[in-house]
mmCIF file of C-alpha atoms in Angstrom:
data_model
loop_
_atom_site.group_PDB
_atom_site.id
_atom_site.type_symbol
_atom_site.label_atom_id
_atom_site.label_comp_id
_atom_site.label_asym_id
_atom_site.label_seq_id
_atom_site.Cartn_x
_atom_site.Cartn_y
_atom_site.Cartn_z
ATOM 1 C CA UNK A 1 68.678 -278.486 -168.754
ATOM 2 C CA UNK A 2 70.795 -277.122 -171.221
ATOM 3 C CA UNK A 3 70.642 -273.150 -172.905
ATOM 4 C CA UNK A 4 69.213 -274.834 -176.144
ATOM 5 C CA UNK A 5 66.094 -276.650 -174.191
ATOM 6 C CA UNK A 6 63.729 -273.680 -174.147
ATOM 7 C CA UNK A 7 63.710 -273.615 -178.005
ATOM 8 C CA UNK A 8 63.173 -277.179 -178.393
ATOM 9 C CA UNK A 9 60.336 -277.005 -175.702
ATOM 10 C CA UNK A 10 58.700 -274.436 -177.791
ATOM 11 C CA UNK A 11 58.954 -276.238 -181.286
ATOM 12 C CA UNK A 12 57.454 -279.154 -179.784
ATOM 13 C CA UNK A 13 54.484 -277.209 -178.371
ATOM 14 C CA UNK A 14 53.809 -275.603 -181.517
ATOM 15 C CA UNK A 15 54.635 -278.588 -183.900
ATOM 16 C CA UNK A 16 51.729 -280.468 -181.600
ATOM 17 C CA UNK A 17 49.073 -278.269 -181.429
ATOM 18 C CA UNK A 18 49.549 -277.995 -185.768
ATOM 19 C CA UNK A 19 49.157 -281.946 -186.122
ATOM 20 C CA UNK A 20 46.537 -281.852 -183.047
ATOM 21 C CA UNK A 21 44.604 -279.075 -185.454
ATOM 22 C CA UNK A 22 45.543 -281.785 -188.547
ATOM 23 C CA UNK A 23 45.015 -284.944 -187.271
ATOM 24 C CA UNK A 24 42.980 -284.635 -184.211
ATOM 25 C CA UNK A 25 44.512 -285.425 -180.567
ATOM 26 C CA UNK A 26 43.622 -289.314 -180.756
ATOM 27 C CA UNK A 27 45.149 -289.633 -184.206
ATOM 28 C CA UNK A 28 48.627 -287.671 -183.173
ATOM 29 C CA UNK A 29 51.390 -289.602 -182.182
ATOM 30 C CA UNK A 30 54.498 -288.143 -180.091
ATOM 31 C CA UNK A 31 56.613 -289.431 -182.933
ATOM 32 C CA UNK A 32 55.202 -287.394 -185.272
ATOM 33 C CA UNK A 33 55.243 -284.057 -183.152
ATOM 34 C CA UNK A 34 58.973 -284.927 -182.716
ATOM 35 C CA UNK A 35 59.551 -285.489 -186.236
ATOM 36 C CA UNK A 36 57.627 -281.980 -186.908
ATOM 37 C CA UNK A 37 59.454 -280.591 -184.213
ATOM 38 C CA UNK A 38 63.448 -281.983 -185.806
ATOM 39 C CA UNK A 39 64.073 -283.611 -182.486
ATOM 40 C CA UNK A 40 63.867 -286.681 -180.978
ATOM 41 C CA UNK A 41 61.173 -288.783 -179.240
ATOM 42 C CA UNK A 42 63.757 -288.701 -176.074
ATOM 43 C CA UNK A 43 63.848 -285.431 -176.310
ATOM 44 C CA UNK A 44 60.083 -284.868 -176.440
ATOM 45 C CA UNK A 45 59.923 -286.696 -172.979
ATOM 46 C CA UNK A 46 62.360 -284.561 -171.794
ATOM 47 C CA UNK A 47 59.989 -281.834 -171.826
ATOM 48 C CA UNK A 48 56.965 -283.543 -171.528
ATOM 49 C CA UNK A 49 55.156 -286.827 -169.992
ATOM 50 C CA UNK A 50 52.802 -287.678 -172.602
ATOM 51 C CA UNK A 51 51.092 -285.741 -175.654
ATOM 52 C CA UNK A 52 48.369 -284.664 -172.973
ATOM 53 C CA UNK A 53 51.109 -282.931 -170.836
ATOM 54 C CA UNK A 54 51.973 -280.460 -173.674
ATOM 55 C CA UNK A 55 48.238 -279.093 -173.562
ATOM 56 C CA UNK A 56 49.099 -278.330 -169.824
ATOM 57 C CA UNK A 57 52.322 -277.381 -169.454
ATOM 58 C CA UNK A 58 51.429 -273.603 -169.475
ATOM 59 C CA UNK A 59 49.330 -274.358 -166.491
ATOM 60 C CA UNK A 60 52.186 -275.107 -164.150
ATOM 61 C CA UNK A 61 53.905 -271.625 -164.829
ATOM 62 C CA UNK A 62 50.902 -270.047 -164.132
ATOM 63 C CA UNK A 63 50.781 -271.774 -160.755
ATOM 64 C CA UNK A 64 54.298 -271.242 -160.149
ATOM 65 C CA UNK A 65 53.488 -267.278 -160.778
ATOM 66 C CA UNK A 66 50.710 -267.555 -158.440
ATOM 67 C CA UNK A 67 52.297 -269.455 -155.198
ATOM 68 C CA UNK A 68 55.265 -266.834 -155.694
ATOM 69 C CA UNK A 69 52.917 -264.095 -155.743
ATOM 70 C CA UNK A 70 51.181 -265.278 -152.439
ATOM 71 C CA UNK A 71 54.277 -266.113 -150.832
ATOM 72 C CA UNK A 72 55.350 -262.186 -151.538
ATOM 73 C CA UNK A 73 52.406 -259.939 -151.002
ATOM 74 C CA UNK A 74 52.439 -257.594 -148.472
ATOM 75 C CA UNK A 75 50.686 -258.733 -145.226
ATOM 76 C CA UNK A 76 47.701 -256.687 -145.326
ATOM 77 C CA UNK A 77 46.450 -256.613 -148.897
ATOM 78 C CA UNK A 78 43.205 -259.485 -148.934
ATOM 79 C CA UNK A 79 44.371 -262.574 -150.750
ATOM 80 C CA UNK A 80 41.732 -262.887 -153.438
ATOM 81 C CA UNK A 81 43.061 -259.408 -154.712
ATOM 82 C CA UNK A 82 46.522 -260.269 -154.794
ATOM 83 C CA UNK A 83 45.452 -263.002 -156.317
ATOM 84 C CA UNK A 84 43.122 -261.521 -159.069
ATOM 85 C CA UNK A 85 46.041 -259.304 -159.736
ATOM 86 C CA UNK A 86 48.421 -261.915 -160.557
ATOM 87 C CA UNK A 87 46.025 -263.395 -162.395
ATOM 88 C CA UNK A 88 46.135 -260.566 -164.408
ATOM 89 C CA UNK A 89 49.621 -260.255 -164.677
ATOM 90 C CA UNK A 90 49.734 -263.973 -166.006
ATOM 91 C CA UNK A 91 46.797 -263.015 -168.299
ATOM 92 C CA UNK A 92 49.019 -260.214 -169.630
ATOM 93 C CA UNK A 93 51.994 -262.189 -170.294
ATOM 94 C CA UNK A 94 51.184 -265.302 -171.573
ATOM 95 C CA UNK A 95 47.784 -265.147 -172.934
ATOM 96 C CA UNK A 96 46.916 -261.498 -174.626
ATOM 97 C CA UNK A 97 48.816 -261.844 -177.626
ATOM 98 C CA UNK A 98 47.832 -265.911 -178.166
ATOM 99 C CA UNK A 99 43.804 -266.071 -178.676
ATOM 100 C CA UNK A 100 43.611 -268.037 -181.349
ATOM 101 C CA UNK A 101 46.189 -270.238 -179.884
ATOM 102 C CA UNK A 102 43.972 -270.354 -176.782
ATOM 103 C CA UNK A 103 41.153 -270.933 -178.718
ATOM 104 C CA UNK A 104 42.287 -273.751 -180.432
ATOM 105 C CA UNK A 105 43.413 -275.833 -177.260
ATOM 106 C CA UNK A 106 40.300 -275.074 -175.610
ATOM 107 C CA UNK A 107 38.458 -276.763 -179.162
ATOM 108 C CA UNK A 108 41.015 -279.812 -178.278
ATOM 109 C CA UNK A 109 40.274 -280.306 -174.859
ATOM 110 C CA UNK A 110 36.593 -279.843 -174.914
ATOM 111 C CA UNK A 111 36.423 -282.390 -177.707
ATOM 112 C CA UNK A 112 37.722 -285.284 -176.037
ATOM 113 C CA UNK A 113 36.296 -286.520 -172.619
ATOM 114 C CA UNK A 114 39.599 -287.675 -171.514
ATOM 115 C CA UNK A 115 41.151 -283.932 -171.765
ATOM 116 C CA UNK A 116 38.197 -282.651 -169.997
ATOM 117 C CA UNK A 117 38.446 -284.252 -166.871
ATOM 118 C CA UNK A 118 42.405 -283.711 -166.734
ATOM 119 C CA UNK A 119 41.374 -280.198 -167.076
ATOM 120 C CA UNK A 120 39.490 -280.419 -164.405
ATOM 121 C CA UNK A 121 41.872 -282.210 -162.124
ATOM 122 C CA UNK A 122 44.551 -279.585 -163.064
ATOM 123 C CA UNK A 123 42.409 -276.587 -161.616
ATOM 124 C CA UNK A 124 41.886 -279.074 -158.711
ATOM 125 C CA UNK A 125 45.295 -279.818 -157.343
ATOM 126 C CA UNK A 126 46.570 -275.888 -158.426
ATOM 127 C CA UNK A 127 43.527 -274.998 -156.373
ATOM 128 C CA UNK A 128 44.372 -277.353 -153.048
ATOM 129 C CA UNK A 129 47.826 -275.701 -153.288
ATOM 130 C CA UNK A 130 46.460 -272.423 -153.775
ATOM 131 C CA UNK A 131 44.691 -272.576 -151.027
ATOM 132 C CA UNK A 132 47.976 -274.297 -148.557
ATOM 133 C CA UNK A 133 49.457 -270.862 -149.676
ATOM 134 C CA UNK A 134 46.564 -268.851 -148.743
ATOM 135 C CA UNK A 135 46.489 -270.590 -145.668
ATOM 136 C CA UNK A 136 50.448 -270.239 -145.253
ATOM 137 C CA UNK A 137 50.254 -266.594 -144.934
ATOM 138 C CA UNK A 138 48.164 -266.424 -141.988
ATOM 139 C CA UNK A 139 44.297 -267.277 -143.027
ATOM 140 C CA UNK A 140 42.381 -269.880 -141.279
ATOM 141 C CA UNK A 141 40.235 -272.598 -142.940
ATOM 142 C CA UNK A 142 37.773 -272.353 -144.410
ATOM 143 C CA UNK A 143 38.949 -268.544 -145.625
ATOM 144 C CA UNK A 144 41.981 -270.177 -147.377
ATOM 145 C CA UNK A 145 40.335 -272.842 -149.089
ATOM 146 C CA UNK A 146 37.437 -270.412 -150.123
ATOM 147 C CA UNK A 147 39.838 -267.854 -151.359
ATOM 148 C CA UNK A 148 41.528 -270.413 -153.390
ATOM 149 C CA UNK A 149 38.365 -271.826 -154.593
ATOM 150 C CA UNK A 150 36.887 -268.311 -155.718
ATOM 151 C CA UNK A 151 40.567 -267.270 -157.358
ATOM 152 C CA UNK A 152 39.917 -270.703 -159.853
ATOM 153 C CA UNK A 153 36.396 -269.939 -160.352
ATOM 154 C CA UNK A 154 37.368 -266.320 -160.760
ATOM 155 C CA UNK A 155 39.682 -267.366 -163.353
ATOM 156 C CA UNK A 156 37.815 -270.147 -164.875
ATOM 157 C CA UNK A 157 34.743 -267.612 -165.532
ATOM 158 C CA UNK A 158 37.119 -265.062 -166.792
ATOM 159 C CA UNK A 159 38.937 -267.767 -169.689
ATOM 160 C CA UNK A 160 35.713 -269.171 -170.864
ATOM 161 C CA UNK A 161 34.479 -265.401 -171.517
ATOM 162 C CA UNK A 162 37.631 -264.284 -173.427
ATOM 163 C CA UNK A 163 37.737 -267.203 -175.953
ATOM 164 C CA UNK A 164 34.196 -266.886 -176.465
ATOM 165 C CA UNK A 165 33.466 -265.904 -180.260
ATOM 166 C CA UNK A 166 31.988 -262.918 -179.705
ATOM 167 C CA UNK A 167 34.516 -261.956 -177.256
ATOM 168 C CA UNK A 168 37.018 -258.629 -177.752
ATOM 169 C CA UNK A 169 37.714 -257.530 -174.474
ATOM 170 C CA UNK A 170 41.268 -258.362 -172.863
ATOM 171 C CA UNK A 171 41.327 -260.985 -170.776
ATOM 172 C CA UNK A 172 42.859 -259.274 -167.604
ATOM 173 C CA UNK A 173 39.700 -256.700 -168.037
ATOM 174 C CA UNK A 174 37.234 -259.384 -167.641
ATOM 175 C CA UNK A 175 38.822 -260.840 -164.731
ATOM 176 C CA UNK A 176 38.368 -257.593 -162.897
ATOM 177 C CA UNK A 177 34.769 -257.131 -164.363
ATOM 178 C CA UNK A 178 34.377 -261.074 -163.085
ATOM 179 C CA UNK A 179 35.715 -260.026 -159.064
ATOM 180 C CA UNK A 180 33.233 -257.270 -159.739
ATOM 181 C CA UNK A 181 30.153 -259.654 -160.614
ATOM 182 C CA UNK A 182 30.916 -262.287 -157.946
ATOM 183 C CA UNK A 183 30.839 -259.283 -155.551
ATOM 184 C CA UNK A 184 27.395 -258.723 -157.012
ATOM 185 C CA UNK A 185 26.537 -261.920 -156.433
ATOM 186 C CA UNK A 186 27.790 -262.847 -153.094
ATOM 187 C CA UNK A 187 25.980 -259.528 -151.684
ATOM 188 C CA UNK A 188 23.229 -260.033 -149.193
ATOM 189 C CA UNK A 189 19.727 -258.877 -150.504
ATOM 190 C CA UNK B 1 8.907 -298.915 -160.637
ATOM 191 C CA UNK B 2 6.949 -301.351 -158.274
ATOM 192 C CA UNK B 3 5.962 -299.791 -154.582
ATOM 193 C CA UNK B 4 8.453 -302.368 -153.158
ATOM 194 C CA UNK B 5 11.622 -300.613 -154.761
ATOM 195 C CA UNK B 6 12.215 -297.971 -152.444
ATOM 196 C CA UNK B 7 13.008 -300.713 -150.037
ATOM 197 C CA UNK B 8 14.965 -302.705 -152.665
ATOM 198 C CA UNK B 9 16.817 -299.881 -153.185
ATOM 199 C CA UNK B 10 17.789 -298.603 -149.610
ATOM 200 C CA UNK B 11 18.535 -302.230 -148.548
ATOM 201 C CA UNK B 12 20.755 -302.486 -151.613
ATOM 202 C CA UNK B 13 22.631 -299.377 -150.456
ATOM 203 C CA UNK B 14 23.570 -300.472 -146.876
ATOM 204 C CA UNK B 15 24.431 -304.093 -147.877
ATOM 205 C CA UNK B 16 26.822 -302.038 -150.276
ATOM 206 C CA UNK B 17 28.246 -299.767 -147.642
ATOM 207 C CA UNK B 18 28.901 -302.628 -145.169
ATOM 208 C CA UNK B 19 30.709 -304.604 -148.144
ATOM 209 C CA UNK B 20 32.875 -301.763 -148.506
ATOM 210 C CA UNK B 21 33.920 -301.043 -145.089
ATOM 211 C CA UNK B 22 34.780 -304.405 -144.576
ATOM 212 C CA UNK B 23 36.285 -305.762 -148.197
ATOM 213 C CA UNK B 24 37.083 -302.258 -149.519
ATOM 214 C CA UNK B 25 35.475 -300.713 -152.575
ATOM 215 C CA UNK B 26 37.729 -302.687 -154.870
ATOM 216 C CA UNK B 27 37.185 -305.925 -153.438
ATOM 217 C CA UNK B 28 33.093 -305.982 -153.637
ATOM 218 C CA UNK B 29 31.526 -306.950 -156.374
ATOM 219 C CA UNK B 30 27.880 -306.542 -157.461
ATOM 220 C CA UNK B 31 27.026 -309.798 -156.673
ATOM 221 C CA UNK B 32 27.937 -310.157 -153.452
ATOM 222 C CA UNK B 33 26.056 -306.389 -152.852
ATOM 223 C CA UNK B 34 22.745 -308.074 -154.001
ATOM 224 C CA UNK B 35 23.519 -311.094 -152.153
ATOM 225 C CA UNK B 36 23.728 -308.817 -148.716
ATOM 226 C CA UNK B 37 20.743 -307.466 -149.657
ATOM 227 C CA UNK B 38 18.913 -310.457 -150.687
ATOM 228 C CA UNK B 39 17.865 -309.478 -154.197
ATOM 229 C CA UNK B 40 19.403 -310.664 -157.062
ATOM 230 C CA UNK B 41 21.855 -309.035 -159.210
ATOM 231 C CA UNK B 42 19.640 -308.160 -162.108
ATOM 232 C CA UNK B 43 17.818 -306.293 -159.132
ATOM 233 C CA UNK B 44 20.882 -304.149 -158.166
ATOM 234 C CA UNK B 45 21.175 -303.011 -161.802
ATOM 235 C CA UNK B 46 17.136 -301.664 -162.459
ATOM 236 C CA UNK B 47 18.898 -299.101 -159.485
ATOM 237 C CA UNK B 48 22.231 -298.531 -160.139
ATOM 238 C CA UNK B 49 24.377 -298.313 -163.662
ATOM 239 C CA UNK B 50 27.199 -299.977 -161.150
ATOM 240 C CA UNK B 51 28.897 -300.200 -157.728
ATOM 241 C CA UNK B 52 29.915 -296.830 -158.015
ATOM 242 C CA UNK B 53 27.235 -295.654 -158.681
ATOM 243 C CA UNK B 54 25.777 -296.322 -155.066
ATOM 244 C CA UNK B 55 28.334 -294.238 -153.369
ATOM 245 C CA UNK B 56 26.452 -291.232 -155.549
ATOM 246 C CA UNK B 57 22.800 -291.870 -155.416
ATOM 247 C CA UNK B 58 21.878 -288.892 -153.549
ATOM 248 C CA UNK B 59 23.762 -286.089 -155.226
ATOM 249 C CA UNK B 60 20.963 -286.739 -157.915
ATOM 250 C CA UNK B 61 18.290 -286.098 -155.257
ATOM 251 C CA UNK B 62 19.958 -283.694 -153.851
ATOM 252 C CA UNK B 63 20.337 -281.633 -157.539
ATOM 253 C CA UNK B 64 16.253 -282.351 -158.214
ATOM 254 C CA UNK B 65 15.430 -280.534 -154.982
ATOM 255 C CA UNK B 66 17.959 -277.601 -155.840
ATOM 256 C CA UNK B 67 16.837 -277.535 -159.703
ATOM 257 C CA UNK B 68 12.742 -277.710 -158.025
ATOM 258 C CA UNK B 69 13.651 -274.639 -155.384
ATOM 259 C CA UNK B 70 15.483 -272.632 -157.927
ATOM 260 C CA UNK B 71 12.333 -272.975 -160.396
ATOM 261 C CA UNK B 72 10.058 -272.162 -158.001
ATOM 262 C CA UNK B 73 11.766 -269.529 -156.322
ATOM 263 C CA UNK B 74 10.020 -265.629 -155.754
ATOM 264 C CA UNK B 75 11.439 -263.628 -158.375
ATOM 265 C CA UNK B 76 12.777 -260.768 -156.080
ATOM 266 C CA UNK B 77 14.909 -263.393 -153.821
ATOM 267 C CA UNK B 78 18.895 -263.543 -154.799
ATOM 268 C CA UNK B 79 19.342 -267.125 -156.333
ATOM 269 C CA UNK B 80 22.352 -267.530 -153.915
ATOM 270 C CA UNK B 81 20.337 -267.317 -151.148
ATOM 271 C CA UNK B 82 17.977 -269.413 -152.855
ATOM 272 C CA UNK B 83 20.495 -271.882 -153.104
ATOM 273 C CA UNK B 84 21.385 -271.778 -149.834
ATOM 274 C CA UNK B 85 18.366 -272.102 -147.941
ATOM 275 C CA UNK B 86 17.814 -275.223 -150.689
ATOM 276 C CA UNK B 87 20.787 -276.611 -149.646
ATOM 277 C CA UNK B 88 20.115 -276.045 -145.766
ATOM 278 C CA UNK B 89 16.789 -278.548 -146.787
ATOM 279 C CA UNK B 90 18.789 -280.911 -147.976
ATOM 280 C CA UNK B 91 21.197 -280.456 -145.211
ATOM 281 C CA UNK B 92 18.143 -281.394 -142.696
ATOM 282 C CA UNK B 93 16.406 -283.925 -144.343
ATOM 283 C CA UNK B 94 19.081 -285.995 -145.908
ATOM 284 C CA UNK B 95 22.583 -285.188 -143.718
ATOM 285 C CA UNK B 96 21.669 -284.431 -140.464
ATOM 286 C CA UNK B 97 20.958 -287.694 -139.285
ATOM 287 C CA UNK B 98 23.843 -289.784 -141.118
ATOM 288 C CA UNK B 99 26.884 -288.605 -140.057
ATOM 289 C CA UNK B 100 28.971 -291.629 -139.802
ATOM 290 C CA UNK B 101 27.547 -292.965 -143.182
ATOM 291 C CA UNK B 102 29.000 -289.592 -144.459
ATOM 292 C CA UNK B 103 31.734 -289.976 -143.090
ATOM 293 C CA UNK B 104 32.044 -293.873 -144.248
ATOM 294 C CA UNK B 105 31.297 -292.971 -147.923
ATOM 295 C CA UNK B 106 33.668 -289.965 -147.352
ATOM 296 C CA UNK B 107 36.575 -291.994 -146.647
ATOM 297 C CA UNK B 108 35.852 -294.639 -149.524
ATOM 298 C CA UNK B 109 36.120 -291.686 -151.794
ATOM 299 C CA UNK B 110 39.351 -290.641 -150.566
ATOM 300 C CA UNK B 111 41.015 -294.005 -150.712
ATOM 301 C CA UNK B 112 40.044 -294.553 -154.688
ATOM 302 C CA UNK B 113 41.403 -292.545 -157.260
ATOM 303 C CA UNK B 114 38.996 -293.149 -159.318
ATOM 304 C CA UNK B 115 36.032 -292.463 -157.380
ATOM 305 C CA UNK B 116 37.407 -288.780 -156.040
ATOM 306 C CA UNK B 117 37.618 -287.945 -159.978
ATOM 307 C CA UNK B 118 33.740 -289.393 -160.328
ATOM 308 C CA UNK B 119 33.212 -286.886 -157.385
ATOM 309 C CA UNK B 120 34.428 -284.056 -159.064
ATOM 310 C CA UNK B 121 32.798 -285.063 -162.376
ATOM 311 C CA UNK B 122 29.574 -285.519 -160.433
ATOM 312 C CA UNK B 123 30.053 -281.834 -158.868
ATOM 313 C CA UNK B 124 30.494 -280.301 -162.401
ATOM 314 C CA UNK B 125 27.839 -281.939 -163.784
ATOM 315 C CA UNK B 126 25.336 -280.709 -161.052
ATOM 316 C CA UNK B 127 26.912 -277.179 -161.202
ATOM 317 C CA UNK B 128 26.673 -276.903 -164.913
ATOM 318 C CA UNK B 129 22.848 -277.867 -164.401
ATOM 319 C CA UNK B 130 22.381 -275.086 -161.174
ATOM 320 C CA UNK B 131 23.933 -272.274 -163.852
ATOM 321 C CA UNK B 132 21.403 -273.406 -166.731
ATOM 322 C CA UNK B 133 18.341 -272.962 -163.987
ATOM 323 C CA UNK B 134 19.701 -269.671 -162.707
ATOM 324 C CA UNK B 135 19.556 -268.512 -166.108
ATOM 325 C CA UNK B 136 16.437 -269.930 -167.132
ATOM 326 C CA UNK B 137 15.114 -267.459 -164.261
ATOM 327 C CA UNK B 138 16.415 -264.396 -165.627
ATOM 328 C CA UNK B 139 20.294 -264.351 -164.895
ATOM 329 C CA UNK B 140 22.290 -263.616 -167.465
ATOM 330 C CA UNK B 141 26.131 -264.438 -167.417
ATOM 331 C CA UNK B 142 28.554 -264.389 -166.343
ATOM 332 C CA UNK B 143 25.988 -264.085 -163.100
ATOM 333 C CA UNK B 144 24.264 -267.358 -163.313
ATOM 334 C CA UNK B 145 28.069 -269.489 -163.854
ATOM 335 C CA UNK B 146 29.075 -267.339 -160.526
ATOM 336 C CA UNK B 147 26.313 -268.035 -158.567
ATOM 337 C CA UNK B 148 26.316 -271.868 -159.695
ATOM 338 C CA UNK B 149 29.777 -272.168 -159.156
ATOM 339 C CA UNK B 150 29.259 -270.250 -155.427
ATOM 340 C CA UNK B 151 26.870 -272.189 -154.776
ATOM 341 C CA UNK B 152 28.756 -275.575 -155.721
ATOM 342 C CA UNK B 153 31.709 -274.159 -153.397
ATOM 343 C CA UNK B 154 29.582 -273.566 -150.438
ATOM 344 C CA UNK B 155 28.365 -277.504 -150.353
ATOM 345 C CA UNK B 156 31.873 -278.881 -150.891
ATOM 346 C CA UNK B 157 33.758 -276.491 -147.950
ATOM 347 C CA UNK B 158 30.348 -277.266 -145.283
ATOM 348 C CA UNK B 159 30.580 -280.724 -145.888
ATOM 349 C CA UNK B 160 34.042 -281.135 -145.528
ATOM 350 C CA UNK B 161 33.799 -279.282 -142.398
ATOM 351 C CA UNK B 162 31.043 -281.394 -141.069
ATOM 352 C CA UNK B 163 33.159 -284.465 -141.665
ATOM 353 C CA UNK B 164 35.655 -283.236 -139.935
ATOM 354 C CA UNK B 165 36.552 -285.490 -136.572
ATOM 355 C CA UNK B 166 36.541 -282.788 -134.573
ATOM 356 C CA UNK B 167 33.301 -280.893 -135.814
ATOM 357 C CA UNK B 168 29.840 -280.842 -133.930
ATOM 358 C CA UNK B 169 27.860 -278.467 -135.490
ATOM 359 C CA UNK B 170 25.397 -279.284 -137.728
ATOM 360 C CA UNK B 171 25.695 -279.414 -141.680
ATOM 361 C CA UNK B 172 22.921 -276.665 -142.083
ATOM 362 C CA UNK B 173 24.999 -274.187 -139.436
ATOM 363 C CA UNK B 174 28.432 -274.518 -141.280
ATOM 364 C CA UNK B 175 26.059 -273.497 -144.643
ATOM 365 C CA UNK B 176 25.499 -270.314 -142.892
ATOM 366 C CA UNK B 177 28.617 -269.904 -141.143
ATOM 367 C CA UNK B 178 30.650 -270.569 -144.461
ATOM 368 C CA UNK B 179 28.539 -268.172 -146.786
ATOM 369 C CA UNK B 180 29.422 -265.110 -144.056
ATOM 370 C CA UNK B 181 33.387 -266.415 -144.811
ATOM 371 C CA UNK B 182 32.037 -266.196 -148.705
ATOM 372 C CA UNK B 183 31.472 -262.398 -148.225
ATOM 373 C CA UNK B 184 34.109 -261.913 -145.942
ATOM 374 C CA UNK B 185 36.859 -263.121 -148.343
ATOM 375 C CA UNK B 186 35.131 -261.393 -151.343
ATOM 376 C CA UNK B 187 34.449 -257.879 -149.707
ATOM 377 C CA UNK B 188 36.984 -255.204 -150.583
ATOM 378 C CA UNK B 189 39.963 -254.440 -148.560
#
């Protein structure tokens, strides 16, 4: 991709979640976020599959963080904290200073059924690869896959808390007060 | 319902499961389920919404004996190991004795796109319900998601263990085995 791609991937994201917040996701077409945008359809799809895919895209750095994070931690630090902490550092970077942002997709995707369940299967196949790193450094099944599982969960938990209303705590903070409650949890009586 | 439904119902269940092993899920239709079963189609539907629908049947027993035990649980007990010991019931009473049927429905699941998303709907659905009874005992959040969620996680990683080709031990065992993994994984370092 060429140098001037990045800044056309951006104007596209935010031209679509403005006519998402306008229009609603059914009534937005990816001609119009193009034309909001001052590009082209072709060079929407450059950047993006469909509409949906633009809601999503952020996902697939975070997962890219993740795997590289695995793939580089030192051998004897567990799993589920290096992956809490990289959690965090992704929380840091690319969500702290976008709440509202955040909040508004989350308002998209929980109003259409569609979204939902491409949510869902998101955090599913990051979570199946998750856990091939996990397991790629060593742990055995089903530690890997239950590492993996608890980092989404951990995660999930930890997103749904910082976008609630109410909510002004960092979102990093609350994934280590999260850890820190599933520990609670997961104790025997 | 009538007292003869029960019967209605199983036969309409195993006509469907042999229809599917040998025509594939795709290729049987609701007609030729009730003809297997020797009830008529109107029949099949006073059971099942559709075809689909058979293959997930029991998660909704399964989720009134967890919702029942979680009710009724003693106060003092940790709702994760009320969940567990629920599950471990369930385990008994409805797995133990069908592995190959497991395994069957398992591997109609895998092969349809469609249905593994239904799966995963069906799981969230069930979860979100587990959370809303662990809170309506007391729990308050993000506790009762975690111990939902847990609990959700637990199922899913046993039973894909116990479908495994290579697995003997029973359903309620891996339960066990895989909540001691649980704490392992989430213990400190």
């Amino acid at each position: 991709m060429g140098r001037w791609e990045p800044g056309a991937r951006g104007r596209l994201g935010e031209a679509a979640m403005e006519l998402f917040a306008e229009r609603g996701f059914e009534g937005t077409t990816v001609s119009a976020i193009a034309e909001r945008a001052g590009v082209t359809e072709r060079t929407f799809f450059r950047h993006f599959a469909d509409k949906r895919e633009v809601l999503f895209s952020g996902a697939d750095d975070a997962r890219d963080v993740l795997l590289r994070t695995i793939a580089e931690a030192p051998p004897t630090q567990p799993l589920l904290e290096v992956i809490t902490a990289a959690m965090q550092v992704i929380a840091e970077e690319a969500f702290s200073d976008h709440l509202e942002q955040a909040r508004a997709r989350q308002a998209i995707i929980s109003s259409n059924a569609e979204l939902r369940e491409r949510e869902m299967l998101k955090f599913a196949v990051v979570t199946t690869e998750l856990a091939e790193a996990v397991r790629s450094r060593g742990v055995p099944e089903p530690a890997a896959t239950l590492t993996a599982e608890l980092g989404a969960i951990l995660f999930r938990v930890s997103l749904h808390r910082w976008l609630e209303a109410d909510n002004d705590r960092p979102l990093a903070e609350l994934i280590t007060d999260s850890l820190q409650h599933l520990r609670a949890v997961t104790s025997p009586a």
